[in-house]
Coordinates of C-alpha atoms and ligand atoms in Angstrom, one line a residue:
M298 CA -24.9 -4.0 13.3
K299 CA -24.7 -7.0 10.8
L300 CA -21.5 -6.8 8.9
I301 CA -20.4 -8.6 5.8
F302 CA -16.8 -9.0 5.0
F303 CA -15.7 -9.2 1.4
S304 CA -12.0 -10.3 0.2
S305 CA -11.7 -11.7 3.8
K306 CA -8.7 -13.8 4.6
S307 CA -8.0 -16.4 7.5
Y308 CA -6.1 -13.4 9.4
D309 CA -8.9 -10.9 9.1
K310 CA -11.3 -13.4 10.6
D311 CA -8.7 -14.1 13.4
S312 CA -8.3 -10.4 14.4
F313 CA -11.9 -9.5 14.4
E314 CA -13.1 -12.6 16.1
S315 CA -10.7 -11.7 18.9
I316 CA -12.3 -8.7 19.7
K317 CA -15.9 -9.3 18.6
S318 CA -17.1 -9.6 22.0
E319 CA -16.4 -6.0 23.1
F320 CA -18.9 -4.7 20.4
D321 CA -22.6 -5.6 19.5
H322 CA -22.0 -6.7 16.1
E323 CA -22.8 -9.8 13.9
L324 CA -20.1 -10.7 11.6
T325 CA -20.2 -12.9 8.2
F326 CA -16.8 -13.5 6.2
L327 CA -16.9 -14.0 2.6
E328 CA -13.7 -14.7 0.5
S329 CA -15.1 -13.3 -2.8
A330 CA -14.0 -9.6 -3.7
L331 CA -16.9 -7.0 -3.9
T332 CA -18.0 -6.0 -7.4
K333 CA -21.2 -5.2 -8.9
K334 CA -22.2 -8.8 -9.5
T335 CA -21.3 -10.0 -5.9
A336 CA -22.8 -7.1 -4.2
V337 CA -26.0 -8.9 -4.0
L338 CA -24.2 -11.4 -1.4
A339 CA -24.8 -8.5 1.3
K340 CA -28.4 -8.8 1.4
G341 CA -29.7 -8.9 4.9
H342 CA -26.9 -7.0 6.2
D343 CA -26.4 -3.4 7.4
A344 CA -22.8 -2.9 6.4
V345 CA -20.1 -4.2 4.0
C346 CA -16.5 -4.4 5.4
T347 CA -13.9 -4.1 2.4
F348 CA -10.3 -4.2 1.6
V349 CA -8.0 -2.1 -0.8
N350 CA -8.9 -4.1 -4.2
D351 CA -12.6 -4.1 -3.4
H352 CA -14.6 -2.1 -6.1
L353 CA -16.8 0.4 -4.6
D354 CA -17.7 2.4 -8.0
R355 CA -20.9 3.9 -8.5
E356 CA -22.5 0.7 -10.1
T357 CA -21.5 -1.4 -7.1
L358 CA -22.6 1.2 -4.5
E359 CA -26.0 1.3 -6.3
E360 CA -26.2 -2.5 -5.9
L361 CA -25.6 -2.3 -2.4
A362 CA -28.0 0.6 -1.7
N363 CA -30.6 -1.7 -3.5
V364 CA -30.3 -4.4 -1.0
G365 CA -30.1 -2.3 1.9
I366 CA -26.8 -1.5 2.9
K367 CA -26.0 1.5 5.0
A368 CA -22.5 1.6 5.6
V369 CA -19.1 0.9 3.7
L370 CA -16.4 -0.1 6.3
L371 CA -12.8 0.3 4.9
R372 CA -10.5 -1.8 6.8
C373 CA -7.6 0.2 5.2
A374 CA -6.5 3.8 5.2
G375 CA -6.6 4.6 1.5
F376 CA -10.0 5.4 -0.1
N377 CA -8.9 5.9 -3.9
Q378 CA -11.2 2.8 -4.9
V379 CA -14.2 4.5 -3.4
D380 CA -16.7 6.9 -5.5
L381 CA -17.3 9.1 -2.4
P382 CA -19.7 11.4 -4.4
A383 CA -22.0 8.5 -5.4
A384 CA -22.1 7.1 -1.8
K385 CA -23.1 10.4 -0.4
E386 CA -25.8 10.5 -3.0
L387 CA -27.1 7.1 -2.1
G388 CA -27.0 7.8 1.4
I389 CA -24.3 5.2 2.2
H390 CA -21.9 6.3 4.9
V391 CA -18.2 5.5 4.3
A392 CA -15.3 5.1 7.3
R393 CA -12.0 4.1 7.0
V394 CA -9.1 3.3 9.4
P395 CA -6.6 6.5 9.0
A396 CA -3.8 5.5 11.0
Y397 CA -3.9 1.9 12.3
S398 CA 0.0 1.7 12.3
P399 CA 2.1 4.1 10.1
Q400 CA 5.2 2.6 11.7
A401 CA 4.3 -0.8 10.1
V402 CA 4.4 0.6 6.8
A403 CA 7.3 2.6 7.3
E404 CA 9.4 -0.2 8.8
H405 CA 8.4 -2.2 5.7
A406 CA 9.8 0.3 3.4
V407 CA 13.1 0.4 5.5
A408 CA 13.1 -3.4 5.1
M409 CA 12.8 -3.2 1.5
I410 CA 15.7 -0.8 1.1
L411 CA 17.8 -3.1 3.4
T412 CA 17.1 -6.1 1.4
L413 CA 17.9 -4.5 -1.9
N414 CA 20.9 -2.9 -1.0
R415 CA 22.6 -5.7 1.3
K416 CA 21.1 -8.5 -0.7
T417 CA 20.2 -10.4 2.5
H418 CA 17.5 -12.4 0.3
K419 CA 20.2 -13.6 -2.1
A420 CA 22.7 -14.2 0.7
Y421 CA 20.2 -16.4 2.6
N422 CA 19.6 -18.8 -0.7
R423 CA 23.5 -18.7 -1.4
V424 CA 24.5 -20.0 2.3
R425 CA 21.8 -22.6 2.4
E426 CA 23.4 -24.3 -0.9
G427 CA 26.8 -24.1 0.6
N428 CA 27.8 -21.0 -1.6
F429 CA 30.0 -18.8 0.8
S430 CA 31.1 -16.5 -1.9
L431 CA 30.7 -12.7 -1.6
E432 CA 30.8 -12.0 -5.3
R433 CA 28.0 -9.5 -6.5
L434 CA 26.8 -9.0 -2.9
T435 CA 28.2 -5.4 -2.6
G436 CA 26.1 -2.8 -0.8
F437 CA 26.6 0.8 0.1
N438 CA 26.3 2.7 3.1
L439 CA 23.1 4.0 4.2
Y440 CA 25.0 6.7 6.4
G441 CA 25.4 10.1 4.7
K442 CA 23.0 9.5 1.8
V443 CA 20.2 11.8 0.6
V444 CA 16.6 10.0 1.1
G445 CA 13.6 11.8 -0.8
V446 CA 10.3 11.3 0.9
I447 CA 7.2 11.9 -1.6
G448 CA 4.2 12.6 0.6
L449 CA 5.0 13.5 4.3
G450 CA 2.1 12.4 6.3
K451 CA 1.8 10.0 9.0
I452 CA 3.9 7.1 7.2
G453 CA 6.2 9.6 5.5
V454 CA 7.2 11.1 8.9
A455 CA 7.6 7.7 10.6
F456 CA 9.8 6.7 7.3
A457 CA 11.6 9.7 7.7
A458 CA 12.6 9.5 11.4
I459 CA 14.0 6.0 10.7
M460 CA 16.3 7.0 8.0
N461 CA 17.5 10.1 9.9
G462 CA 18.6 7.5 12.7
F463 CA 20.6 5.8 9.9
G464 CA 22.6 9.1 9.5
C465 CA 20.7 9.9 6.2
R466 CA 19.9 13.2 4.8
V467 CA 16.4 13.4 4.6
I468 CA 14.5 15.5 2.0
A469 CA 10.7 15.7 1.1
Y470 CA 8.2 16.9 -1.1
D471 CA 4.4 17.6 -0.1
P472 CA 2.4 20.3 -1.6
V473 CA 0.1 20.4 1.4
T474 CA 2.4 20.1 4.5
N475 CA 4.5 23.1 5.4
A476 CA 5.7 21.9 9.2
A477 CA 8.2 19.1 9.4
P478 CA 10.7 17.8 12.0
E479 CA 13.7 19.9 11.9
Y480 CA 15.7 17.0 10.5
I481 CA 13.7 17.0 7.3
K482 CA 14.3 19.6 4.4
L483 CA 11.0 20.3 2.7
T484 CA 11.4 21.1 -0.8
S485 CA 10.4 20.9 -4.6
I486 CA 9.4 17.5 -6.3
D487 CA 12.4 18.1 -8.6
E488 CA 14.9 18.4 -5.9
V489 CA 13.8 15.2 -4.3
L490 CA 14.0 13.7 -7.7
T491 CA 17.3 15.0 -8.9
S492 CA 19.3 14.9 -5.5
S493 CA 18.0 11.6 -3.9
D494 CA 19.9 8.2 -3.6
I495 CA 16.6 6.8 -2.5
I496 CA 13.2 7.8 -2.9
S497 CA 10.3 6.4 -1.0
I498 CA 6.7 7.1 -2.1
H499 CA 4.2 7.9 0.8
C500 CA 1.3 10.0 -0.9
P501 CA -2.0 8.7 -1.6
L502 CA -3.6 7.8 -5.0
T503 CA -5.1 10.9 -6.6
D504 CA -5.6 12.4 -10.0
E505 CA -2.6 14.5 -9.3
T506 CA -0.3 11.7 -8.2
R507 CA -1.2 8.8 -10.8
H508 CA 1.6 8.1 -12.7
L509 CA 3.7 10.8 -10.9
I510 CA 6.5 8.3 -11.3
N511 CA 6.8 8.6 -15.4
K512 CA 9.4 8.5 -18.0
D513 CA 10.2 12.3 -17.5
N514 CA 10.4 12.1 -13.6
L515 CA 12.5 8.8 -13.9
Q516 CA 14.8 10.6 -16.3
K517 CA 15.5 13.3 -13.6
M518 CA 16.4 10.6 -10.9
K519 CA 20.1 10.0 -10.2
P520 CA 21.6 7.2 -12.3
G521 CA 21.6 4.2 -9.9
A522 CA 19.3 5.5 -7.4
M523 CA 16.8 3.3 -5.5
L524 CA 12.8 3.8 -5.9
I525 CA 10.5 2.3 -3.1
N526 CA 6.7 2.5 -3.4
T527 CA 4.6 1.2 -0.5
S528 CA 1.9 3.7 -1.4
R529 CA -0.4 2.7 -4.3
G530 CA 0.5 0.9 -7.4
A531 CA -0.7 3.4 -9.8
V532 CA 1.6 6.3 -8.6
I533 CA 4.3 4.5 -10.6
C534 CA 3.6 3.9 -14.4
T535 CA 4.7 0.4 -14.7
K536 CA 6.0 0.5 -18.3
D537 CA 8.2 3.7 -17.7
V538 CA 9.7 2.0 -14.8
I539 CA 10.6 -1.2 -16.5
H540 CA 12.2 0.9 -19.4
S541 CA 14.2 2.7 -17.0
L542 CA 15.4 -0.5 -15.4
K543 CA 16.1 -2.0 -19.0
I544 CA 18.4 1.0 -19.7
G545 CA 20.1 0.7 -16.4
H546 CA 19.0 4.1 -15.2
L547 CA 17.1 3.0 -12.3
G548 CA 19.3 1.1 -9.8
Y549 CA 17.0 -0.6 -7.7
L550 CA 13.2 -0.8 -7.4
G551 CA 11.4 -1.9 -4.3
I552 CA 7.5 -2.4 -4.5
D553 CA 4.8 -3.5 -2.2
V554 CA 2.2 -2.3 -4.4
Y555 CA 1.5 -2.9 -7.9
E556 CA -0.7 -1.1 -10.4
Q557 CA -2.3 -4.3 -11.8
E558 CA -2.2 -6.0 -8.3
E559 CA -6.0 -6.6 -8.1
K560 CA -5.7 -9.8 -10.0
L561 CA -2.5 -11.2 -8.4
F562 CA -2.0 -10.0 -4.7
F563 CA -3.5 -11.9 -1.8
R564 CA -3.6 -15.1 -3.8
D565 CA -1.7 -18.3 -3.9
L566 CA -1.0 -18.6 -7.8
S567 CA 1.9 -20.9 -7.5
E568 CA 0.2 -23.6 -9.4
S569 CA -1.3 -21.1 -12.0
V570 CA -0.2 -19.5 -15.2
I571 CA 0.4 -15.9 -14.5
D572 CA -0.5 -14.0 -17.6
D573 CA 0.4 -10.5 -16.6
D574 CA 3.6 -9.9 -18.5
M575 CA 4.5 -6.7 -16.7
I576 CA 4.9 -8.2 -13.4
L577 CA 6.7 -11.3 -14.6
R578 CA 9.4 -8.8 -16.3
L579 CA 9.7 -6.9 -13.1
M580 CA 10.6 -10.0 -11.3
S581 CA 13.3 -10.9 -13.8
F582 CA 15.2 -8.0 -12.7
P583 CA 18.1 -8.9 -10.2
N584 CA 17.6 -5.3 -8.6
V585 CA 13.7 -5.5 -8.3
L586 CA 12.0 -6.7 -5.3
V587 CA 8.3 -7.1 -5.0
T588 CA 6.1 -8.0 -1.9
A589 CA 2.5 -8.5 -2.3
H590 CA 0.8 -5.5 -0.3
Q591 CA 2.1 -6.6 2.9
A592 CA 3.7 -3.5 4.5
F593 CA 0.5 -3.0 6.8
F594 CA 0.9 -6.8 7.9
T595 CA 1.9 -6.5 11.6
T596 CA -0.1 -8.2 14.4
E597 CA -0.6 -4.5 16.1
A598 CA -1.7 -3.3 13.0
L599 CA -4.4 -6.2 12.4
H600 CA -5.5 -5.6 16.0
E601 CA -5.9 -1.7 15.5
I602 CA -7.6 -2.2 12.1
A603 CA -10.2 -4.6 13.6
A604 CA -10.7 -2.5 16.8
T605 CA -11.1 0.9 14.9
T606 CA -13.2 -0.8 12.2
L607 CA -16.0 -2.3 14.6
Q608 CA -16.0 1.1 16.6
N609 CA -16.7 3.1 13.3
A610 CA -19.3 0.6 12.9
A611 CA -20.8 1.2 16.2
D612 CA -20.6 4.7 15.8
I613 CA -22.3 4.9 12.3
G614 CA -25.2 2.5 14.1
E615 CA -25.7 4.8 16.8
G616 CA -25.5 8.1 14.7
A617 CA -22.5 9.2 16.9
A618 CA -19.8 11.7 15.5
N619 CA -16.7 10.0 14.2
A620 CA -13.8 11.6 12.4
N621 CA -13.2 8.5 10.4
C622 CA -16.1 9.0 8.2
L623 CA -15.4 10.3 4.9
V624 CA -19.2 10.4 4.0
Ligands
NAD838 P1 -1.3 10.6 5.4 O1 -2.6 11.2 4.7 O2 -1.1 10.6 6.5 O3 -0.3 11.3 4.3 C1 -0.3 11.5 2.8 C2 0.6 12.8 2.6 O4 0.7 12.8 1.1 C3 -0.1 13.9 3.2 O5 0.7 14.7 3.9 C4 -0.6 14.8 1.9 O6 -0.4 16.0 1.9 C5 0.5 14.1 0.9 N1 0.2 14.5 -0.6 C6 -1.1 14.6 -1.2 N2 -0.8 15.0 -2.4 C7 0.3 14.7 -2.7 C8 1.2 14.9 -3.9 N3 0.5 15.4 -5.0 N4 2.5 14.6 -3.8 C9 3.1 14.7 -2.7 N5 2.3 14.2 -1.6 C10 1.1 14.4 -1.6 O7 -1.5 9.1 4.9 P2 -0.6 8.0 5.3 O8 -1.3 7.3 6.5 O9 0.8 8.5 5.5 O10 -0.7 6.9 4.2 C11 0.0 7.2 2.9 C12 -0.4 6.2 1.6 O11 0.1 5.0 2.2 C13 -2.1 6.0 1.8 O12 -2.8 7.0 1.0 C14 -2.1 4.4 1.3 O13 -2.5 4.4 0.0 C15 -0.7 4.0 1.5 N6 -0.8 2.7 2.6 C16 -0.4 1.7 2.1 C17 -0.2 0.4 2.9 C18 0.4 -0.8 2.6 O14 0.3 -1.8 3.2 N7 1.2 -0.9 1.5 C19 -0.8 0.6 4.1 C20 -1.4 1.8 4.7 C21 -1.4 3.0 3.8

């Protein structure tokens, strides 16, 4: 197959090129994001390979169909950005990488908890400037704390296992799952919100989960609790979370995803004027940690993403059954 990559970075090129010889595909890498306007660049190829912030709405899919694209290969797990019914109507296959490394994302969520709690990022800077004071670096023991998981799928379970290892009591809300390892108590969303010292979000973005963390649900959380989001930005209402931080109710916020991340993340904007006032407000809080959608970003995960994506392309090309195909 002839594959054209949108939103590709040096690390994408490196990981795909390193295993290219195992497959019979031709790969072209573009830095531009996929939009209705850039879809025409796919002309002459069989499939597009896209990432989390590429647009795959009906109009873009129509443009892709017009230039002969037969498949969309998502090099990610989430597929909230794709209009699947439109793809089906247009005869475009859509495949994803459902489980390239749940541990990579789970471990990043834990890294965010430890950073926010024990303030190692602040200690690192202080010590380098000759400031060996411990003032304002107090953390809390994780041992014995209640950790709430929203979405007990592959990443949620991997995360829960680590927190169980710390000696936390793990409770979880998942409207679909009714089986969980014995150390996790499945419960209601209200119990997760009201009893947890730390809440970590691992559900997909859907109509039901959009702005699940809003003013009402933030009010139900324990004063001083920690909220971690490595799922999708829009599960949290940014405006409401800023309000909760301002009034001192939410104790800590760690986000690897952000509702308006599309114009910011995966870019070096260090010499630019950032005109997104909400991210600037978030970054001004001492108890907020933002990372730019890097939870997936390990060597193992990049290898798995490349191998699965190229296998998805091969299967679609040969008409073979593939459980990663959504359409
Ligand atoms: P998964 O499908 O294995 O698990 C998702 C779980 O959420 C399922 O058990 C499902 O039943 C549950 N769920 C569905 N609706 C829910 C609701 N309304 N409330 C609570 N739970 C609900 O998916 P996964 O592999 O664990 O990934 C979870 C999400 O993490 C993905 O959808 C993706 O958006 C995100 N993700 C982020 C990164 C990153 O780099 N930050 C990387 C990979 C995945």
